Each structure stands twice: as C-alpha cells, then as structure tokens.
Coordinates of C-alpha atoms in Angstrom, one line a residue:
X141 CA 0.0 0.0 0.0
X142 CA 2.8 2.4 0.7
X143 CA 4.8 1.4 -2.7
X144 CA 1.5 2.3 -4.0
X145 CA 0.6 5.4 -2.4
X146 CA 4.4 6.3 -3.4
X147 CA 3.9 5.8 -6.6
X148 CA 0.7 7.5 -7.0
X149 CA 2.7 10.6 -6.0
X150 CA 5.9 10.5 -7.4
X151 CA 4.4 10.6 -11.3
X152 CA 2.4 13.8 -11.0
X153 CA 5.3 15.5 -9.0
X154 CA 8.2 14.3 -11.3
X155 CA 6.1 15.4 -14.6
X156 CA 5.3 19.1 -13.1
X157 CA 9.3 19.0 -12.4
X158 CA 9.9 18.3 -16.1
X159 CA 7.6 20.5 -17.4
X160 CA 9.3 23.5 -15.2
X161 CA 13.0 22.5 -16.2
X162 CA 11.7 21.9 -19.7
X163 CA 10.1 26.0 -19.1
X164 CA 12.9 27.3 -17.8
X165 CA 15.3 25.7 -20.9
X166 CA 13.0 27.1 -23.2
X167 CA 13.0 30.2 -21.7
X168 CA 16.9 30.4 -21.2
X169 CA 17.1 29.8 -25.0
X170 CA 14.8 32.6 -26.0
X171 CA 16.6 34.7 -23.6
X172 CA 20.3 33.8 -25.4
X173 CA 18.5 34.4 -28.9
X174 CA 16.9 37.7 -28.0
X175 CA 20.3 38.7 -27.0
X176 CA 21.9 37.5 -30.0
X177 CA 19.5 39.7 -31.9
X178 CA 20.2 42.8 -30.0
X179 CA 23.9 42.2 -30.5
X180 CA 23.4 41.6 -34.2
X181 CA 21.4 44.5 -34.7
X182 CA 23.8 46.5 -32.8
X183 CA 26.4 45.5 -35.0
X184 CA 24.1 46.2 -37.8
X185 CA 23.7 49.9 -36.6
X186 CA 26.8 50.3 -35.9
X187 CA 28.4 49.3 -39.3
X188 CA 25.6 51.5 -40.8
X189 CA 26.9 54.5 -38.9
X190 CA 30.5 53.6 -39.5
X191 CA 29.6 53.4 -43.1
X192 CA 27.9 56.9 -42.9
X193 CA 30.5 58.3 -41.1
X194 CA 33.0 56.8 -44.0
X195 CA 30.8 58.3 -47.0
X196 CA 30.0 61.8 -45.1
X197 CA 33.2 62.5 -43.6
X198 CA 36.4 62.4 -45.8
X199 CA 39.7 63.6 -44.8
X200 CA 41.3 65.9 -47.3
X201 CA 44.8 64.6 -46.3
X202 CA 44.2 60.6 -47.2
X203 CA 45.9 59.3 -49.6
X204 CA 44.2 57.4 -52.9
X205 CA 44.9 54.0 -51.7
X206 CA 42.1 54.6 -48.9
X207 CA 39.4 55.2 -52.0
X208 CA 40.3 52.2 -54.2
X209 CA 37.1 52.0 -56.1
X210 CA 37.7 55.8 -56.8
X211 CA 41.3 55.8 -57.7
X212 CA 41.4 52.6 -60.1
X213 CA 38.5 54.8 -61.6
X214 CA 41.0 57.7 -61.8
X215 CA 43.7 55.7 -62.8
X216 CA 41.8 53.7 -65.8
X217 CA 40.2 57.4 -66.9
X218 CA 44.5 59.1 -66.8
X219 CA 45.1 55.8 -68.6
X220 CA 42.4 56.0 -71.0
X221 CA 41.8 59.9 -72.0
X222 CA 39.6 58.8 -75.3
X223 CA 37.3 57.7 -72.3
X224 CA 36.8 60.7 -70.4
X225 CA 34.1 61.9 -73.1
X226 CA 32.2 59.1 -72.2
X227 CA 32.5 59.6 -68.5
X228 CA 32.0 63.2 -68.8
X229 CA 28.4 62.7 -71.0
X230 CA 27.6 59.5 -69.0
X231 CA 27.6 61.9 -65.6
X232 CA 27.0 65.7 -67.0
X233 CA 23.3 65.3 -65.9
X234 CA 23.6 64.8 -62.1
X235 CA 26.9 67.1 -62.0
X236 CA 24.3 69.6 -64.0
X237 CA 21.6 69.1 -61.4
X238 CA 24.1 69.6 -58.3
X239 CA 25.3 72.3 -59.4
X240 CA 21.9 74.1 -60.2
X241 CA 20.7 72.2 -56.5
X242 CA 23.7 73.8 -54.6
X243 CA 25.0 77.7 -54.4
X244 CA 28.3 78.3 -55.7
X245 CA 31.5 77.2 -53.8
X246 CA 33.1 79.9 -51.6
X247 CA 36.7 79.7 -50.8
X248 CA 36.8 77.6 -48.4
X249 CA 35.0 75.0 -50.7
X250 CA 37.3 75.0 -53.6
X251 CA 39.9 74.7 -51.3
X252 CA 38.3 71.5 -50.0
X253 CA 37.7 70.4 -53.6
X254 CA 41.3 71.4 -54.1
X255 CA 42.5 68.8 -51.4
X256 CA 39.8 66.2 -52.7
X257 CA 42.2 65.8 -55.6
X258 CA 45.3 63.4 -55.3
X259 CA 48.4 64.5 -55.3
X260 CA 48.9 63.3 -58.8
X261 CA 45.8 64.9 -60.5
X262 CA 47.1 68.5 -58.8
X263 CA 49.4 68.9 -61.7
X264 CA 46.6 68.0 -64.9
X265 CA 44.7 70.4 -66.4
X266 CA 41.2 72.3 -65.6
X267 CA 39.5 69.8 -67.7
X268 CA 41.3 66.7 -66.6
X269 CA 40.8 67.6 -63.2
X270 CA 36.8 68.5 -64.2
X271 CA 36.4 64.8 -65.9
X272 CA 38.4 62.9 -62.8
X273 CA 35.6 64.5 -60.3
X274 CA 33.0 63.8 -62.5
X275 CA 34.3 60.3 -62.4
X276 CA 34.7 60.6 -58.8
X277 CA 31.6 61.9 -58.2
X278 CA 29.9 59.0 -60.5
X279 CA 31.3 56.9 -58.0
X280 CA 30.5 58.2 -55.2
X281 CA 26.7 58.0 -56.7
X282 CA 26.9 54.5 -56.9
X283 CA 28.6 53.6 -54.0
X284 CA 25.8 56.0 -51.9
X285 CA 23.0 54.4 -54.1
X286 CA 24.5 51.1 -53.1
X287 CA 25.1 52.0 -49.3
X288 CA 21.1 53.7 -49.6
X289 CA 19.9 50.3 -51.0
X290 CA 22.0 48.6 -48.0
X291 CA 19.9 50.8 -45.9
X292 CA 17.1 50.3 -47.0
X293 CA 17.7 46.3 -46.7
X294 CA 19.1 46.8 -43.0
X295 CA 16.5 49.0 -41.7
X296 CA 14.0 46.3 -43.2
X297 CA 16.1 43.8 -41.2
X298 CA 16.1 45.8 -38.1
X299 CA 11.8 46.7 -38.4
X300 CA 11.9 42.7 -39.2
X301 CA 14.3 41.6 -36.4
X302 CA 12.3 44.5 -34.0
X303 CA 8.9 42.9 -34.9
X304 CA 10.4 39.6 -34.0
X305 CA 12.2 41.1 -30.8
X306 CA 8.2 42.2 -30.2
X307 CA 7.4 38.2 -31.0
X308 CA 10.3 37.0 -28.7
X309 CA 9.4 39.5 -26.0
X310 CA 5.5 38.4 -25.7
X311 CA 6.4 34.6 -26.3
X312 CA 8.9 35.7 -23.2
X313 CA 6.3 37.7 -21.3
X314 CA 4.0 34.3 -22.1
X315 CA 6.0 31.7 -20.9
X316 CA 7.0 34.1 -17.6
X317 CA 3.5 33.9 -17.1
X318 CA 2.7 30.1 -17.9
X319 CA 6.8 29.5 -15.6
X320 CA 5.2 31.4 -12.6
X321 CA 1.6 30.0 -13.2
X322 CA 3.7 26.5 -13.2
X323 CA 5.6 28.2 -9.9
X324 CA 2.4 28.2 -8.5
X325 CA 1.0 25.0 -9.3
X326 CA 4.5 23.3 -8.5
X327 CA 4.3 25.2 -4.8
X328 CA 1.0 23.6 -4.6
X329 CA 2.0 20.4 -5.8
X330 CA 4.9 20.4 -3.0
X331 CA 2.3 21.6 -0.3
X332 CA 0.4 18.6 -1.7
X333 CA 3.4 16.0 -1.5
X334 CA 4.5 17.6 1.7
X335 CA 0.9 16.8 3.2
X336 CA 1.3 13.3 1.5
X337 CA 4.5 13.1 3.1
X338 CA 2.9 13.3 6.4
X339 CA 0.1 10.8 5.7
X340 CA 2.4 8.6 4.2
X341 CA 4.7 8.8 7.7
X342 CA 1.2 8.0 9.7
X343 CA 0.1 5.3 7.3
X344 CA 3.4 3.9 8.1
X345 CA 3.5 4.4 11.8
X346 CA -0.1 2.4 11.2
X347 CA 1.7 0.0 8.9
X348 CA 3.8 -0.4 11.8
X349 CA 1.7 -0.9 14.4
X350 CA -0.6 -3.3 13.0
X351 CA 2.8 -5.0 11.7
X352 CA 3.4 -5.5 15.6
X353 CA -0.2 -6.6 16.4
X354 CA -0.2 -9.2 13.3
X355 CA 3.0 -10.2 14.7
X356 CA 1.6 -11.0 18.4
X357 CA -1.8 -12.2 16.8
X358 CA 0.6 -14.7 15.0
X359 CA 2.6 -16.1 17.6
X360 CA -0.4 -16.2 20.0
X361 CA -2.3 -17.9 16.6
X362 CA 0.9 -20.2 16.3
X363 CA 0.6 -21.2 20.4
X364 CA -2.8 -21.7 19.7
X365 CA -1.5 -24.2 17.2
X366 CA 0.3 -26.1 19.0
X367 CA -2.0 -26.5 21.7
X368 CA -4.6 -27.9 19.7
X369 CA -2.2 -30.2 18.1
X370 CA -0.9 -31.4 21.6
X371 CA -5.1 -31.4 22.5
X372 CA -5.3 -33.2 19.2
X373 CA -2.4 -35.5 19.9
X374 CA -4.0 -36.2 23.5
X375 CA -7.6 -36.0 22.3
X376 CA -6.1 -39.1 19.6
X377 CA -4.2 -40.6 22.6
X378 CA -7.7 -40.5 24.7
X379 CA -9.9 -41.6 21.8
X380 CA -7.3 -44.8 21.3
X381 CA -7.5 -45.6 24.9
X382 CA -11.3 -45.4 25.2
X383 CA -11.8 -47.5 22.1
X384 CA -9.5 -50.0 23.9
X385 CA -12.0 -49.6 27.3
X386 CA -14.9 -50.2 25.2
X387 CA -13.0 -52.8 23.7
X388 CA -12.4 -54.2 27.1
X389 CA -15.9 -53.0 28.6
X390 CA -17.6 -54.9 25.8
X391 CA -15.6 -58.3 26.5
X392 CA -16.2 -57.4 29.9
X393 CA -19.7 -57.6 29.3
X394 CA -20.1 -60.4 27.3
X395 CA -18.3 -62.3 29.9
X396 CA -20.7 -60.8 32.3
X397 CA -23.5 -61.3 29.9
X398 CA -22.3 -64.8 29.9
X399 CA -21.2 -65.3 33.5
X400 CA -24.9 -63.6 34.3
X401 CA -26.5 -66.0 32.2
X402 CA -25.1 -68.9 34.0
X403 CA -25.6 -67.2 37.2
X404 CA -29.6 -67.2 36.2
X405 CA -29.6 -70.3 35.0
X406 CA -27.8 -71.5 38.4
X407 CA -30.4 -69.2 40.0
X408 CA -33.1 -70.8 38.2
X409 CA -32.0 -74.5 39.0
X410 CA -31.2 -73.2 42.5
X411 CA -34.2 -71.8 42.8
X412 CA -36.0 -75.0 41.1
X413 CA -34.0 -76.9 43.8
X414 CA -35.2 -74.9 46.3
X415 CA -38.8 -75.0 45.6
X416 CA -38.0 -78.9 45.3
X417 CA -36.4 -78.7 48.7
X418 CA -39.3 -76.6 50.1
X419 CA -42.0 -78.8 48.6
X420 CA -40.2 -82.0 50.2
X421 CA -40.0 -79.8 53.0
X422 CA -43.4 -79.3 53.3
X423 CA -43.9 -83.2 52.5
X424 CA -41.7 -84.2 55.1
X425 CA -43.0 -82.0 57.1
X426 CA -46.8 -82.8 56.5
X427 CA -45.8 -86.1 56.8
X428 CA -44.0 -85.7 60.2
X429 CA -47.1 -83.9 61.5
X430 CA -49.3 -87.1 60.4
X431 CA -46.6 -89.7 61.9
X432 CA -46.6 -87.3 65.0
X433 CA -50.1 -87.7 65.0
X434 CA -49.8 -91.1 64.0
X435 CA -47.3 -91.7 66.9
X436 CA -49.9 -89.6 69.0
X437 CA -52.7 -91.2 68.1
X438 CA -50.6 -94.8 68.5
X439 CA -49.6 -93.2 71.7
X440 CA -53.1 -92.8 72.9
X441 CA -53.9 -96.1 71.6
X442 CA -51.4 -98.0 73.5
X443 CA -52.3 -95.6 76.8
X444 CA -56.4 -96.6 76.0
X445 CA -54.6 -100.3 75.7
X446 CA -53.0 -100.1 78.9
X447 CA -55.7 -98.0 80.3
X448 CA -58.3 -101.0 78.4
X449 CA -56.2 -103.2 80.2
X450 CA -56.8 -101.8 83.2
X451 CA -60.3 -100.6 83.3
X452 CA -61.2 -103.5 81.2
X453 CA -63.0 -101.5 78.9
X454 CA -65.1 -102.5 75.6
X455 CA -63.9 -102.3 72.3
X456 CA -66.8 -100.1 71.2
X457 CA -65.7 -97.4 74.1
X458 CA -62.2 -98.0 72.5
X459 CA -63.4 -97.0 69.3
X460 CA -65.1 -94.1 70.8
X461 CA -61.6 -93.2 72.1
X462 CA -60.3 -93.2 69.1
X463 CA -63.0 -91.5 67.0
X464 CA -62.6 -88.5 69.6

C-alpha cells in the first residue's frame, strides 16, 4: 500500500518537475536568442553608422589608396583619355543638377575640392581635373545608391528583427506567465506532496503498528496451534484408549453377559431346587405332623390299651376313644 501510495505521487510531481526544467530551458534559450538579436542588430547599426560616417566625412589629407574604387577609376580614366568623353556625358546630368541644386562654392570649398584631388591629378589640367571629379563623383553615386539600398535592406532587417524582438518579447512575457503560473502549481503540488508526506509517515506508523499486532496475533495464533495439536495429539491418545475400554468394557460384558447368564440359569435350577427342597420340605413336614399324629394317636392307643387293660374297657368305648 505504501509502494502504491508512493507511486501515485511520485508521477504527478516528477512530470510538473519536467515541465518546469523543460520551461525554464525554453525560456533560457529565447533569452540567449533575443540577446543575440540585439547584438546583431547592434552590430548592424553600428556598421551603418561607421559606413555613414565613412561616405560623409572624408579627410582631405588621405591618400588614394584609402578610396580604391575611386582611384582605379581615376587611374583607368588618366590611362584612358579617349574615355573621359564618355565619363563626362555619362555623368554631365547629375553634375548639371548639383550644381543648379547647390549655391556656388566659396573659398573655403574650392579649397576642400582642391584637397579632394590626389596628389597626382594636382598637376593636370582644368579639364582633366573637371572629368576625374565627374568620375569621382559617378562613383561616389553608386557607392551611396548602393550604401542607400543597404539601408534600406538593413532597416527592413532591423523593423523585421524588432517585430520579431516584439514576438520574442511576448512569447517571453507568455512563458514568464505560464513558468510562474507552473511556480504556483509546483508550490502547490509540494504543499500537496509535503501533506502526503505526512500521511504517508502516519500510514506507516499504522503499517507499523498493526505489523506489531499481526506479529503478536501470530505467535499467539501459532501457540494456539500447537496446543490444539498437543489437545489433538492427547484427544487421539484419549480416543485410542477409550476405544480399547470399550473394547475391554464390551468383553467385559459379554463375559458378564455370559457369566450372568449362568448365574440365572444357576439361580433358576437353584431356585428350582429350592422349591423342590421346600416342597419335600413341606412333604416331610406334612408327613412328620401325620406320623406325630400317627405316633400320638398310637400313643393314645397304647395308653387306651394299657388303660383297656386296666379298666377293662369294651372295644366299642375304645373305638369311641379313638373316634374322639
């Protein structure tokens, strides 16, 4: 019962267990990949603003090898002057339309534009000079047009990784809620398993007790036991020895059956003797009395003879005598 009741409580508590751990992995992971994001976009904004920085800001003292894109154009257009009309049509329009978008240059402009120029296109001419800024300034188009279009991409990527930071952020909110809402359930579950605890400890301390009490009903049943078996054993003992006394008892009785028998039938011919003896008793006796009388009456006779004799009497008074 207490493997049971064990059991019973070990499977709820060990899957709410799982489930937090399982929570709190899930929830360490979004945590590591939000924070990944924010360092990539980080990175992102940063290289955009280093790349800004790069395209707005130009020293006037670098040298060409810091603008290669710009300088192999420069160099290909010195090494190829039957190109420069080319160049110089290709880009005349947006030159054209900064100029007429921008006021003239003051001095301190051309003198920047002066320094734009490398040290090796100071010494060409007005026109030279005129087609390797166009040049320049066709590259400078592209590269911004291409650094615009990276822009564009990145600050799609940021709205897109923001939007998913947003995702991440609820889907982080929502499993804080469903962790503590497990928190909860878990406290309740160990207030639950704690009270189980304690009923389990009683149900053992019953377990126990009744463990002791089947242990004293069992020796006392085992006693018991052997008690009736020694009754048994005697009761066997006692049943042998009466059926050997009735054994006995009924030999007995025959013999006394038969020793009666001729006792009666001693009785009887005792008796029969007896009466025999009584009746010759009687017939002795009866005859005694009539020999006494006899004897009397022959007594009287011979004192009537002597008396006859001497009174002389008759016979017939004689035979009076007798008569009376």
């Amino acid at each position: 019962m207490n493997s049971l009741a064990r059991e019973a409580l070990a499977n709820p508590v060990n899957g709410c267990l799982d489930k937090e751990y399982k929570y709190r992995h899930i929830n360490s992971l979004l945590e590591a990949k939000t924070n990944d994001l924010l360092r990539s976009a980080g990175k992102i904004l940063a290289q955009e603003a280093q790349s800004i920085d790069e395209c707005s800001y130009i020293q006037p003292n670098q040298s060409p090898k810091c603008y290669s894109p710009m300088t192999e154009k420069s160099d290909f257009l010195e090494r190829n002057p039957e190109h420069n009309c080319e160049v110089e049509n290709g880009i005349s329009s947006p030159v054209d339309e900064h100029k007429h978008n921008h006021e003239p240059y003051s001095d301190k402009d051309e003198i920047n534009d002066r320094n734009v120029l490398p040290e090796p296109a100071e010494g060409l001419g007005l026109k030279a000079q005129n087609r390797y800024l166009k040049a320049k300034v066709r590259v400078l188009l592209e590269e911004n047009q291409k650094l615009n279009s990276q822009i564009t991409h990145q600050n799609g990527e940021i709205v897109r990784m923001k939007s998913r930071m947003q995702e991440l952020e609820e889907e982080r909110n929502r499993l804080h809620r469903v962790t503590f809402a497990h928190s909860s359930q878990l406290e309740k579950m160990k207030k639950s398993l704690g009270e189980t605890r304690v009923h389990c400890n009683e149900l053992e301390t019953e377990k126990t007790n009744y463990k002791k009490d089947y242990d004293s009903l069992k020796r006392n049943s085992d006693q018991q036991v052997f008690e009736i078996k020694s009754l048994t054993t005697r009761l066997n003992r006692a049943i042998e020895e009466s059926d050997r006394y009735k054994a006995e008892l009924d030999k007995v009785r025959s013999s006394t059956r038969e020793s009666v028998g001729s006792m009666r039938h001693n009785m009887d011919n005792l008796m029969a003797e007896n009466k025999r003896l009584e009746k010759q008793k009687s017939e002795l006796i009866s005859t005694f009395k009539k020999q006494m009388k006899l004897i009397d009456i022959l007594r009287r006779q011979k004192m009537l003879i002597e008396a006859s004799k001497c009174l002389q009497i008759t016979e017939d008074e004689f035979l009076k005598a007798l008569d009376w």
